[in-house]
Short mmCIF file of C-alpha atoms and ligand atoms in Angstrom, two decimals:
data_model
loop_
_atom_site.label_atom_id
_atom_site.label_comp_id
_atom_site.label_asym_id
_atom_site.label_seq_id
_atom_site.Cartn_x
_atom_site.Cartn_y
_atom_site.Cartn_z
CA UNK X 4 40.70 46.24 31.82
CA UNK X 5 38.42 46.54 28.80
CA UNK X 6 34.80 45.66 29.40
CA UNK X 7 33.88 42.08 28.34
CA UNK X 8 31.04 42.10 25.82
CA UNK X 9 28.86 39.36 24.38
CA UNK X 10 30.74 39.85 21.14
CA UNK X 11 33.88 38.51 22.85
CA UNK X 12 31.95 35.66 24.44
CA UNK X 13 30.33 34.54 21.21
CA UNK X 14 33.65 34.58 19.37
CA UNK X 15 35.49 32.69 22.12
CA UNK X 16 32.89 30.12 22.99
CA UNK X 17 31.05 29.40 19.80
CA UNK X 18 32.18 26.82 17.27
CA UNK X 19 28.96 26.67 15.26
CA UNK X 20 27.81 29.19 12.69
CA UNK X 21 29.06 32.69 13.60
CA UNK X 22 26.21 34.66 15.04
CA UNK X 23 25.88 38.34 14.45
CA UNK X 24 27.68 39.83 17.47
CA UNK X 25 25.67 41.84 19.96
CA UNK X 26 27.18 44.89 21.59
CA UNK X 27 25.60 44.39 24.99
CA UNK X 28 27.85 44.44 28.05
CA UNK X 29 27.67 41.02 29.73
CA UNK X 30 26.72 42.38 33.13
CA UNK X 31 23.99 44.47 31.56
CA UNK X 32 21.93 41.58 30.22
CA UNK X 33 19.82 41.45 33.37
CA UNK X 34 18.74 45.01 32.69
CA UNK X 35 16.93 43.81 29.52
CA UNK X 36 14.80 41.37 31.52
CA UNK X 37 11.99 42.11 33.98
CA UNK X 38 13.43 41.66 37.49
CA UNK X 39 11.13 38.71 38.33
CA UNK X 40 12.42 36.84 35.24
CA UNK X 41 16.08 36.95 36.26
CA UNK X 42 17.21 33.65 37.81
CA UNK X 43 18.51 33.72 41.35
CA UNK X 44 20.18 30.31 40.98
CA UNK X 45 21.88 28.60 38.06
CA UNK X 46 20.11 25.75 36.20
CA UNK X 47 20.34 22.26 37.76
CA UNK X 48 22.49 20.69 35.08
CA UNK X 49 24.21 17.34 35.70
CA UNK X 50 27.76 17.76 37.05
CA UNK X 51 29.72 15.31 34.93
CA UNK X 52 33.16 15.16 33.42
CA UNK X 53 34.03 15.14 29.74
CA UNK X 54 34.99 11.43 29.74
CA UNK X 55 31.62 10.60 31.26
CA UNK X 56 29.85 12.51 28.51
CA UNK X 57 31.96 10.94 25.76
CA UNK X 58 31.40 7.43 27.11
CA UNK X 59 27.68 8.08 27.47
CA UNK X 60 27.28 9.02 23.81
CA UNK X 61 29.67 6.38 22.44
CA UNK X 62 27.82 3.65 24.34
CA UNK X 63 24.48 5.07 23.27
CA UNK X 64 25.59 5.02 19.63
CA UNK X 65 26.15 1.27 19.65
CA UNK X 66 22.96 0.25 21.44
CA UNK X 67 21.23 0.30 18.10
CA UNK X 68 22.37 -1.20 14.82
CA UNK X 69 23.67 1.15 12.14
CA UNK X 70 25.69 1.02 8.95
CA UNK X 71 28.87 2.17 10.69
CA UNK X 72 28.78 -1.07 12.74
CA UNK X 73 28.02 -3.74 10.12
CA UNK X 74 26.04 -4.68 7.02
CA UNK X 75 22.47 -3.27 6.83
CA UNK X 76 20.94 -5.21 3.92
CA UNK X 77 17.45 -3.70 4.14
CA UNK X 78 15.98 -4.30 0.69
CA UNK X 79 14.60 -1.30 -1.22
CA UNK X 80 16.25 1.08 1.26
CA UNK X 81 19.82 1.10 -0.13
CA UNK X 82 21.49 1.37 3.27
CA UNK X 83 24.94 1.89 1.81
CA UNK X 84 27.93 3.22 3.68
CA UNK X 85 28.07 7.01 3.32
CA UNK X 86 31.52 8.55 3.03
CA UNK X 87 32.13 10.92 5.95
CA UNK X 88 33.58 13.43 3.51
CA UNK X 89 30.05 14.30 2.39
CA UNK X 90 29.05 15.21 5.93
CA UNK X 91 32.17 17.28 6.42
CA UNK X 92 31.51 19.26 3.26
CA UNK X 93 27.87 19.81 4.22
CA UNK X 94 29.09 21.23 7.54
CA UNK X 95 31.35 23.84 5.93
CA UNK X 96 30.25 27.13 7.44
CA UNK X 97 29.59 28.85 4.12
CA UNK X 98 27.04 26.13 3.32
CA UNK X 99 25.69 25.10 6.72
CA UNK X 100 25.19 28.66 7.94
CA UNK X 101 23.55 29.93 4.76
CA UNK X 102 20.12 31.27 5.66
CA UNK X 103 17.24 30.62 3.28
CA UNK X 104 16.03 34.20 3.73
CA UNK X 105 19.35 35.70 2.69
CA UNK X 106 18.86 37.82 -0.43
CA UNK X 107 19.61 36.04 -3.69
CA UNK X 108 22.70 38.20 -4.28
CA UNK X 109 24.19 36.75 -1.10
CA UNK X 110 23.08 33.17 -1.84
CA UNK X 111 24.71 32.73 -5.23
CA UNK X 112 27.14 30.09 -3.95
CA UNK X 113 24.41 27.93 -2.46
CA UNK X 114 22.35 28.36 -5.61
CA UNK X 115 25.35 27.36 -7.73
CA UNK X 116 25.59 24.14 -5.69
CA UNK X 117 21.95 23.33 -6.41
CA UNK X 118 22.37 24.24 -10.09
CA UNK X 119 25.38 22.01 -10.50
CA UNK X 120 23.58 19.14 -8.75
CA UNK X 121 20.64 19.61 -11.12
CA UNK X 122 23.03 19.20 -14.06
CA UNK X 123 24.39 15.89 -12.77
CA UNK X 124 20.97 14.49 -11.95
CA UNK X 125 19.39 15.56 -15.24
CA UNK X 126 22.23 13.81 -17.08
CA UNK X 127 21.84 10.63 -15.02
CA UNK X 128 18.08 10.58 -15.53
CA UNK X 129 18.12 11.70 -19.17
CA UNK X 130 15.42 14.26 -18.43
CA UNK X 131 15.39 18.01 -19.03
CA UNK X 132 13.60 19.53 -16.01
CA UNK X 133 13.99 19.03 -12.30
CA UNK X 134 13.04 20.04 -8.78
CA UNK X 135 14.99 19.23 -5.63
CA UNK X 136 12.37 20.61 -3.24
CA UNK X 137 10.62 17.42 -2.02
CA UNK X 138 11.77 15.95 1.28
CA UNK X 139 11.67 12.29 0.21
CA UNK X 140 10.50 9.80 -2.40
CA UNK X 141 6.95 9.71 -1.10
CA UNK X 142 6.69 13.49 -1.45
CA UNK X 143 8.03 13.27 -5.01
CA UNK X 144 5.26 10.82 -5.80
CA UNK X 145 2.68 13.21 -4.35
CA UNK X 146 4.15 16.13 -6.31
CA UNK X 147 4.19 14.07 -9.51
CA UNK X 148 0.61 12.87 -9.27
CA UNK X 149 -0.53 16.43 -8.44
CA UNK X 150 1.32 17.49 -11.60
CA UNK X 151 -0.42 14.73 -13.56
CA UNK X 152 -3.78 16.02 -12.35
CA UNK X 153 -2.85 19.59 -13.37
CA UNK X 154 -1.56 18.39 -16.76
CA UNK X 155 -4.70 16.42 -17.60
CA UNK X 156 -6.88 19.13 -16.07
CA UNK X 157 -5.49 21.69 -18.52
CA UNK X 158 -6.50 19.34 -21.32
CA UNK X 159 -10.06 19.50 -20.02
CA UNK X 160 -10.16 16.04 -18.41
CA UNK X 161 -8.34 15.39 -15.13
CA UNK X 162 -9.07 11.62 -15.50
CA UNK X 163 -9.92 9.22 -12.68
CA UNK X 164 -7.44 6.40 -12.16
CA UNK X 165 -3.78 5.64 -11.61
CA UNK X 166 -2.40 2.17 -12.32
CA UNK X 167 -0.03 0.61 -9.77
CA UNK X 168 1.52 -2.89 -10.06
CA UNK X 169 0.88 -5.26 -7.14
CA UNK X 170 4.60 -5.37 -6.28
CA UNK X 171 4.73 -1.59 -5.68
CA UNK X 172 5.82 0.14 -2.49
CA UNK X 173 2.93 1.20 -0.25
CA UNK X 174 3.64 4.87 -0.87
CA UNK X 175 2.44 4.46 -4.50
CA UNK X 176 -1.21 3.58 -3.76
CA UNK X 177 -1.34 5.95 -0.78
CA UNK X 178 -0.10 8.80 -3.00
CA UNK X 179 -2.82 8.02 -5.51
CA UNK X 180 -5.47 8.09 -2.79
CA UNK X 181 -4.08 11.29 -1.34
CA UNK X 182 -4.51 13.10 -4.67
CA UNK X 183 -8.04 11.73 -5.05
CA UNK X 184 -7.49 9.25 -7.85
CA UNK X 185 -8.64 5.63 -7.75
CA UNK X 186 -5.94 2.96 -7.55
CA UNK X 187 -6.10 0.25 -10.21
CA UNK X 188 -3.81 -2.66 -9.34
CA UNK X 189 -2.21 -4.78 -12.06
CA UNK X 190 -0.78 -8.20 -11.18
CA UNK X 191 2.73 -9.45 -11.79
CA UNK X 192 3.29 -12.42 -14.07
CA UNK X 193 5.14 -15.63 -13.26
CA UNK X 194 8.44 -13.92 -14.17
CA UNK X 195 7.90 -11.21 -11.52
CA UNK X 196 7.32 -8.49 -14.12
CA UNK X 197 4.14 -6.56 -14.87
CA UNK X 198 1.60 -8.80 -16.59
CA UNK X 199 1.37 -7.04 -19.96
CA UNK X 200 -1.94 -8.58 -20.99
CA UNK X 201 -3.49 -7.50 -17.67
CA UNK X 202 -2.02 -4.01 -18.11
CA UNK X 203 -3.61 -3.74 -21.57
CA UNK X 204 -6.97 -4.59 -20.04
CA UNK X 205 -6.51 -2.10 -17.17
CA UNK X 206 -5.63 1.05 -19.16
CA UNK X 207 -8.26 3.32 -20.62
CA UNK X 208 -9.03 6.95 -21.31
CA UNK X 209 -9.65 7.21 -17.54
CA UNK X 210 -6.01 6.43 -16.74
CA UNK X 211 -4.11 9.50 -15.59
CA UNK X 212 -0.80 7.77 -14.94
CA UNK X 213 0.98 4.47 -14.48
CA UNK X 214 3.49 4.20 -11.63
CA UNK X 215 6.25 1.72 -12.35
CA UNK X 216 9.23 0.76 -10.19
CA UNK X 217 12.23 -0.31 -12.27
CA UNK X 218 14.04 -2.46 -11.35
CA UNK X 219 10.91 -3.55 -9.51
CA UNK X 220 10.73 -4.45 -5.84
CA UNK X 221 11.57 -8.08 -6.64
CA UNK X 222 14.93 -6.82 -7.94
CA UNK X 223 13.97 -7.67 -11.52
CA UNK X 224 14.39 -5.29 -14.45
CA UNK X 225 11.08 -4.71 -16.24
CA UNK X 226 12.25 -5.80 -19.69
CA UNK X 227 9.01 -4.75 -21.34
CA UNK X 228 9.34 -1.15 -20.19
CA UNK X 229 9.24 0.01 -23.83
CA UNK X 230 5.95 -1.79 -24.41
CA UNK X 231 4.61 -0.52 -21.07
CA UNK X 232 5.41 3.06 -22.15
CA UNK X 233 3.62 2.51 -25.49
CA UNK X 234 0.56 1.13 -23.69
CA UNK X 235 0.43 4.08 -21.24
CA UNK X 236 1.07 6.72 -23.88
CA UNK X 237 -1.40 5.04 -26.24
CA UNK X 238 -4.27 6.18 -23.99
CA UNK X 239 -2.66 9.54 -23.18
CA UNK X 240 -1.56 8.45 -19.68
CA UNK X 241 1.73 9.56 -18.11
CA UNK X 242 4.40 7.04 -17.10
CA UNK X 243 6.01 7.57 -13.69
CA UNK X 244 9.21 5.93 -12.50
CA UNK X 245 9.43 5.18 -8.80
CA UNK X 246 13.20 5.54 -8.85
CA UNK X 247 13.91 4.16 -5.38
CA UNK X 248 15.95 1.41 -7.03
CA UNK X 249 18.14 3.75 -9.06
CA UNK X 250 21.23 2.32 -7.37
CA UNK X 251 21.01 -0.52 -9.90
CA UNK X 252 20.99 1.78 -12.94
CA UNK X 253 23.13 4.89 -12.43
CA UNK X 254 25.24 5.35 -15.54
CA UNK X 255 24.06 2.02 -16.97
CA UNK X 256 20.54 2.86 -18.17
CA UNK X 257 18.59 6.08 -18.65
CA UNK X 258 15.00 6.54 -17.44
CA UNK X 259 14.51 9.27 -20.08
CA UNK X 260 15.43 6.80 -22.83
CA UNK X 261 12.89 4.37 -21.33
CA UNK X 262 10.22 6.99 -22.15
CA UNK X 263 9.32 7.82 -18.56
CA UNK X 264 7.53 11.17 -18.32
CA UNK X 265 8.58 11.78 -14.74
CA UNK X 266 10.77 10.00 -12.24
CA UNK X 267 11.97 10.38 -8.70
CA UNK X 268 15.31 9.89 -6.99
CA UNK X 269 15.71 9.26 -3.25
CA UNK X 270 18.92 11.13 -2.48
CA UNK X 271 19.07 9.43 0.93
CA UNK X 272 19.12 6.05 -0.80
CA UNK X 273 21.12 6.35 -3.99
CA UNK X 274 23.21 9.43 -3.38
CA UNK X 275 24.60 8.95 0.03
CA UNK X 276 22.77 10.58 2.87
CA UNK X 277 22.65 8.57 6.09
CA UNK X 278 19.06 7.56 6.75
CA UNK X 279 16.93 5.38 8.92
CA UNK X 280 14.85 6.22 11.94
CA UNK X 281 12.69 8.56 9.92
CA UNK X 282 14.96 10.96 8.12
CA UNK X 283 16.01 13.48 7.09
CA UNK X 284 15.71 12.76 3.39
CA UNK X 285 15.93 14.44 0.04
CA UNK X 286 13.72 13.84 -2.98
CA UNK X 287 14.34 14.79 -6.59
CA UNK X 288 11.69 14.86 -9.27
CA UNK X 289 12.80 14.90 -12.91
CA UNK X 290 10.28 15.56 -15.65
CA UNK X 291 9.87 15.77 -19.38
CA UNK X 292 9.54 19.15 -21.14
CA UNK X 293 5.74 18.94 -21.33
CA UNK X 294 5.46 18.73 -17.54
CA UNK X 295 7.98 21.47 -16.75
CA UNK X 296 5.39 24.27 -16.28
CA UNK X 297 3.74 22.30 -13.44
CA UNK X 298 6.90 21.88 -11.33
CA UNK X 299 6.71 23.20 -7.76
CA UNK X 300 7.63 26.85 -7.41
CA UNK X 301 10.08 28.47 -7.24
CA UNK X 302 12.23 27.09 -10.05
CA UNK X 303 15.97 27.72 -10.14
CA UNK X 304 17.12 29.61 -13.23
CA UNK X 305 20.38 30.97 -14.50
CA UNK X 306 20.77 34.24 -16.39
CA UNK X 307 24.36 34.88 -17.42
CA UNK X 308 26.42 34.47 -14.28
CA UNK X 309 23.50 34.98 -11.91
CA UNK X 310 21.15 32.42 -10.43
CA UNK X 311 17.63 33.31 -9.42
CA UNK X 312 14.50 31.66 -8.06
CA UNK X 313 11.62 32.17 -10.45
CA UNK X 314 8.39 32.45 -8.41
CA UNK X 315 6.33 33.58 -11.39
CA UNK X 316 5.00 30.14 -12.29
CA UNK X 317 1.25 30.40 -12.90
CA UNK X 318 0.77 26.72 -13.89
CA UNK X 319 2.81 25.34 -10.98
CA UNK X 320 1.27 22.92 -8.48
CA UNK X 321 2.64 25.27 -5.83
CA UNK X 322 5.09 24.82 -3.02
CA UNK X 323 5.81 21.37 -1.60
CA UNK X 324 8.50 22.27 0.96
CA UNK X 325 9.58 25.31 2.90
CA UNK X 326 12.32 27.26 1.11
CA UNK X 327 14.33 25.11 -1.32
CA UNK X 328 14.31 21.53 -0.01
CA UNK X 329 16.76 19.94 2.42
CA UNK X 330 19.84 21.85 1.33
CA UNK X 331 22.39 19.89 3.40
CA UNK X 332 21.33 16.71 1.66
CA UNK X 333 21.72 18.35 -1.74
CA UNK X 334 25.27 19.30 -0.77
CA UNK X 335 26.02 15.70 0.27
CA UNK X 336 24.66 14.39 -3.03
CA UNK X 337 26.76 16.75 -5.14
CA UNK X 338 29.86 15.92 -3.12
CA UNK X 339 29.23 12.19 -3.63
CA UNK X 340 28.58 12.57 -7.37
CA UNK X 341 31.68 14.68 -7.95
CA UNK X 342 33.96 12.48 -5.91
CA UNK X 343 32.91 9.35 -7.83
CA UNK X 344 32.59 10.88 -11.28
CA UNK X 345 30.70 9.32 -14.19
CA UNK X 346 32.72 6.12 -14.36
CA UNK X 347 32.74 5.67 -10.59
CA UNK X 348 28.96 5.99 -10.49
CA UNK X 349 28.47 3.28 -13.12
CA UNK X 350 30.91 1.13 -11.13
CA UNK X 351 28.71 1.59 -8.05
CA UNK X 352 25.72 0.14 -9.89
CA UNK X 353 27.76 -2.74 -11.34
CA UNK X 354 29.13 -3.69 -7.93
CA UNK X 355 25.71 -3.38 -6.29
CA UNK X 356 24.40 -5.87 -8.87
CA UNK X 357 27.39 -8.18 -8.49
CA UNK X 358 27.11 -8.23 -4.67
CA UNK X 359 23.40 -9.05 -4.80
CA UNK X 360 23.92 -11.90 -7.27
CA UNK X 361 26.77 -13.31 -5.19
CA UNK X 362 24.61 -13.39 -2.06
CA UNK X 363 21.66 -14.82 -3.94
CA UNK X 364 23.84 -17.65 -5.25
CA UNK X 365 25.15 -18.40 -1.76
CA UNK X 366 21.67 -18.49 -0.17
CA UNK X 367 19.41 -20.02 -2.81
CA UNK X 368 19.75 -23.63 -1.65
CA UNK X 369 18.66 -22.85 1.92
CA UNK X 370 16.07 -20.14 1.22
CA UNK X 371 13.77 -20.30 -1.75
CA UNK X 372 14.27 -17.36 -4.17
CA UNK X 373 11.06 -15.63 -5.28
CA UNK X 374 12.29 -15.97 -8.85
CA UNK X 375 15.11 -17.93 -10.46
CA UNK X 376 17.94 -16.38 -12.43
CA UNK X 377 19.99 -13.25 -12.06
CA UNK X 378 18.78 -10.22 -10.14
CA UNK X 379 19.64 -6.54 -10.22
CA UNK X 380 20.84 -4.85 -7.00
CA UNK X 381 18.52 -6.82 -4.69
CA UNK X 382 16.56 -10.05 -4.52
CA UNK X 383 13.75 -11.61 -2.56
CA UNK X 384 13.83 -14.92 -0.75
CA UNK X 385 10.88 -16.68 0.80
CA UNK X 386 11.17 -18.16 4.27
CA UNK X 387 8.19 -20.44 3.61
CA UNK X 388 10.38 -23.53 4.09
CA UNK X 389 11.54 -22.20 7.48
CA UNK X 390 7.94 -21.31 8.34
CA UNK X 391 7.01 -24.99 8.03
CA UNK X 392 9.53 -25.55 10.84
CA UNK X 393 7.74 -23.00 13.00
CA UNK X 394 10.07 -20.05 12.34
CA UNK X 395 8.89 -16.94 10.54
CA UNK X 396 10.74 -14.30 8.48
CA UNK X 397 10.44 -11.91 11.43
CA UNK X 398 12.20 -14.42 13.73
CA UNK X 399 15.04 -14.86 11.22
CA UNK X 400 15.53 -11.12 11.12
CA UNK X 401 15.60 -10.89 14.91
CA UNK X 402 18.11 -13.74 15.11
CA UNK X 403 20.44 -11.91 12.70
CA UNK X 404 20.78 -9.19 15.35
CA UNK X 405 22.46 -11.77 17.58
CA UNK X 406 25.07 -12.10 14.83
CA UNK X 407 25.58 -8.32 14.88
CA UNK X 408 23.82 -7.78 11.56
CA UNK X 409 20.65 -5.98 10.57
CA UNK X 410 17.69 -7.89 9.15
CA UNK X 411 16.69 -7.78 5.51
CA UNK X 412 13.35 -6.13 4.73
CA UNK X 413 10.65 -8.58 5.79
CA UNK X 414 7.12 -9.12 4.49
CA UNK X 415 7.68 -6.85 1.48
CA UNK X 416 6.94 -7.08 -1.38
CA UNK X 417 3.51 -8.29 -0.32
CA UNK X 418 3.24 -10.77 -3.19
CA UNK X 419 5.94 -13.09 -1.77
CA UNK X 420 5.05 -15.27 1.22
CA UNK X 421 7.37 -14.70 4.22
CA UNK X 422 9.48 -12.35 2.13
CA UNK X 423 13.10 -11.56 2.95
CA UNK X 424 14.24 -8.76 0.68
CA UNK X 425 18.02 -8.44 0.59
CA UNK X 426 20.00 -5.50 -0.76
CA UNK X 427 23.67 -5.72 0.23
CA UNK X 428 24.71 -2.54 -1.69
CA UNK X 429 28.09 -1.96 -3.31
CA UNK X 430 29.86 -0.84 -0.15
CA UNK X 431 30.19 -4.33 1.41
CA UNK X 432 33.36 -6.36 0.91
CA UNK X 433 33.34 -10.03 -0.05
CA UNK X 434 34.26 -10.89 3.55
CA UNK X 435 31.25 -8.95 4.82
CA UNK X 436 28.94 -10.62 2.27
CA UNK X 437 30.32 -14.03 3.28
CA UNK X 438 29.79 -13.31 6.97
CA UNK X 439 26.18 -12.38 6.25
CA UNK X 440 25.57 -15.49 4.12
CA UNK X 441 27.24 -17.68 6.77
CA UNK X 442 24.97 -16.19 9.44
CA UNK X 443 21.79 -16.82 7.43
CA UNK X 444 22.91 -20.37 6.63
CA UNK X 445 23.70 -21.01 10.31
CA UNK X 446 20.26 -19.68 11.27
CA UNK X 447 18.66 -21.98 8.70
CA UNK X 448 20.37 -24.93 10.45
CA UNK X 449 19.09 -23.62 13.77
CA UNK X 450 15.53 -23.68 12.42
CA UNK X 451 15.98 -27.45 12.12
CA UNK X 452 17.96 -28.11 15.32
CA UNK X 453 16.59 -25.53 17.76
CA UNK X 454 13.70 -23.50 16.30
CA UNK X 455 12.80 -22.09 19.75
CA UNK X 456 16.19 -20.35 19.89
CA UNK X 457 15.34 -18.45 16.69
CA UNK X 458 11.77 -17.75 17.80
CA UNK X 459 13.05 -16.15 21.02
CA UNK X 460 15.79 -14.08 19.41
CA UNK X 461 17.39 -11.67 19.90
CA UNK X 462 19.18 -12.75 23.06
CA UNK X 463 22.39 -10.72 22.88
CA UNK X 464 21.03 -7.22 22.26
CA UNK X 465 20.50 -4.54 24.95
CA UNK X 466 16.75 -5.10 24.74
CA UNK X 467 14.82 -8.15 23.48
CA UNK X 468 11.73 -7.89 21.28
CA UNK X 469 10.14 -4.46 21.40
CA UNK X 470 6.62 -3.30 20.91
CA UNK X 471 7.72 -1.68 17.66
CA UNK X 472 4.56 0.32 17.02
CA UNK X 473 4.72 1.82 20.53
CA UNK X 474 8.45 2.48 20.26
CA UNK X 475 7.89 4.38 17.00
CA UNK X 476 4.91 6.38 18.28
CA UNK X 477 6.17 7.17 21.77
CA UNK X 478 9.94 7.07 21.52
CA UNK X 479 11.90 7.45 24.75
CA UNK X 480 14.54 9.96 23.70
CA UNK X 481 15.50 11.67 26.95
CA UNK X 482 16.34 10.44 30.42
CA UNK X 483 13.02 11.86 31.58
CA UNK X 484 11.11 9.59 29.08
CA UNK X 485 13.11 6.59 30.30
CA UNK X 486 12.40 7.38 33.94
CA UNK X 487 8.73 7.80 33.09
CA UNK X 488 8.90 4.24 31.69
C1 PLP Y 19 11.82 3.98 -0.17
C2 PLP Y 19 10.84 3.75 -1.26
C3 PLP Y 19 9.82 4.70 -1.51
C4 PLP Y 19 9.55 5.89 -0.63
O1 PLP Y 19 10.63 6.73 -0.52
P1 PLP Y 19 10.88 7.65 0.79
O2 PLP Y 19 12.05 8.45 0.40
O3 PLP Y 19 11.08 6.72 1.93
O4 PLP Y 19 9.63 8.47 0.97
C5 PLP Y 19 9.00 4.47 -2.61
N1 PLP Y 19 9.14 3.38 -3.38
C6 PLP Y 19 10.09 2.45 -3.13
C7 PLP Y 19 10.20 1.26 -4.05
C8 PLP Y 19 10.96 2.59 -2.07
O5 PLP Y 19 11.89 1.66 -1.81
#
């Protein structure tokens, strides 16, 4: 009989990336280890059957709410359904097993994927230069404001302030602080848009940048974006788009044409990577020509048929991520973009807007909208009426879990009292939207008839109300953590 080697074992038993085979006879492995390190007994692993394992994980997967179970209308997060095809493609061995330290000659396929993705995203954003290194939107913001500091610094004056509207996501002001700029907040007007007169008063030669979210976090398109750009550029400041709400604009409007100097995309929101529970994510930063030299290094380039990473970037803000970003998420995004195509992508945005307006119309009599009229892909309701009955936005969200649905975003944006921010996304059917509206209308009736029921929700979930801060900081993820309590 031929001797069994680890090469045979790794080929027979291994379904993941092929490892480089080792030519070590199996029975000789012990000879590589010091005698006292060789086990005398096997590890104490649980003795369970395959059906037990399958049931364990299937049951575990439905203890929590996720998009594969039902609607997840968490405003600003774009919790759309992600086609499984994207995951399958990202798992193809040629992509999943590519090593970032492979020489460039052996990485041309992976680099071609990134290059092609860059082309799609630059076209969607209407901007010439791009990086796909950052891990998420917040890291794009940090990269962008570091670039703003470098840009102004080269002009001999790094400036002092960054303007952020009061409806902005918390990552905007924290980014500004992180880079060492001072945050200047501008209020929103009665229409939910940036107060232009207040903006005029706030800008000055000290302003390094203005961070604008469009559509803003109230789900309203900033109609005066042209005027806002003129005001920012009039004092030499840069205009940044927090592009977290891009799902309302893909193929319908171009950030480049709105005169943004730089803009981010959250791939895990708009371009179909499953997210929640802290990641993983993918961030894209698109910039105007004048900011291109400051992009994080290395920058992907193409010379003839060959791709290469250009590390020789003396004006770059440096590296923001190990290697080249979260590659698997870039693969998912390209797969999603190519399978929908240009017209399919515009359709996504149209349907996202239609779904949000349908829900808003169904709910506006029971829950007070933050602003009247049509919305983009999301809208904000106030539960102030329900609060007067002793039920808060948080309670409404918890009660929705009893209906098998996830809560909207609550208490954001900060400028709306008892905010419920609803983003149904394009991937919900009319039946699903109706079920969600029916649930929220039923809960509104409960706030009149039995407010204590809503205050004590959820009642039908595996656990009741959690200490959320503790659960996030000290998650119990193994049986040992659970036994430890
Ligand atoms: C999600 C979000 C961010 C932050 O993006 P991450 O990818 O979570 O870091 C910033 N701004 C807005 C408006 C968002 O919704």
